[in-house]
């Protein structure tokens, strides 16, 4: 394969624009940040920690957006808060529901930018696929999101706000005083939407800490999976500062092919990535690293590829499972999905070697909500197949 694709796009990230004199949004602030901003705006320092705890629960445990509903706060203090602060989440522009129940939301954030968020219901869980950037820093040639240039990183409030927005739509906020219900419609978060999470590490970390906080949304760290294309220097930090499960967009077994499919490989190649995964402090048989592998006809789906993939994982002794993803085609895509027989043969080689190799069931492809298909509606300019192939380095 001829390698021409850039590692990342050479674009300027646009700063977030907020209205002059606007209220301060409490969503996305860490507890320490909320304490500081309350003190700066009139809350007595001795009361600040207690006030943070109270407001935190109203926002993240009960899902309240109106200070007037925070009944354990004095009426005058509620009015004082309402003058200075707001509790704002991304605005839902549109919602599409697939025939399989998958929901795709187009949401608008500060500056008028838009991102897509997907909720996937299953028998034993409900997974929210969250975006971390407007567009994407990377240019993975098989991914529709990657054809949209990066605009900017999302803030912690815009990331956790996607979770809050989905809970609104699912009507899942509990009622204060009602018996506790452990059944969750939104039980899992995957950072697999638009963007590369590890190129927005601090904001993703702060948002996920809010999601895991036991006095709020209270999701276990093992219910959160972060997917990266291989930003090697940030992988260890993910274990230390977030502690979530890890998934790797692997997709190829040779550097020649991965340089084209996942161009960040030219910065950190397969061996550098595998070494970082072998060193991942959270990796164990109970917390295996997921290798995501999109099945592309005639590109990465041979028996030889399957055996090489196993050899890579065994050589570095990585506790792993391999998630095989039938390619979800999109307009202008330069690739085709591997046949069902080829995918099953590939999966069987991996299974016989002793590794779990589930074939991901395609969800939401009728509404362009499947893996690799997300792209802001306002940015969904149709490129010709030849133009996409040329940018991916697939043309001679």
mmCIF file of C-alpha atoms in Angstrom, residues 126 295 390:
data_model
loop_
_atom_site.group_PDB
_atom_site.id
_atom_site.type_symbol
_atom_site.label_atom_id
_atom_site.label_comp_id
_atom_site.label_asym_id
_atom_site.label_seq_id
_atom_site.Cartn_x
_atom_site.Cartn_y
_atom_site.Cartn_z
ATOM 1 C CA UNK A 126 -27.338 0.256 27.739
ATOM 2 C CA UNK A 295 -12.809 -6.177 8.791
ATOM 3 C CA UNK A 390 -6.346 9.965 -2.844
#
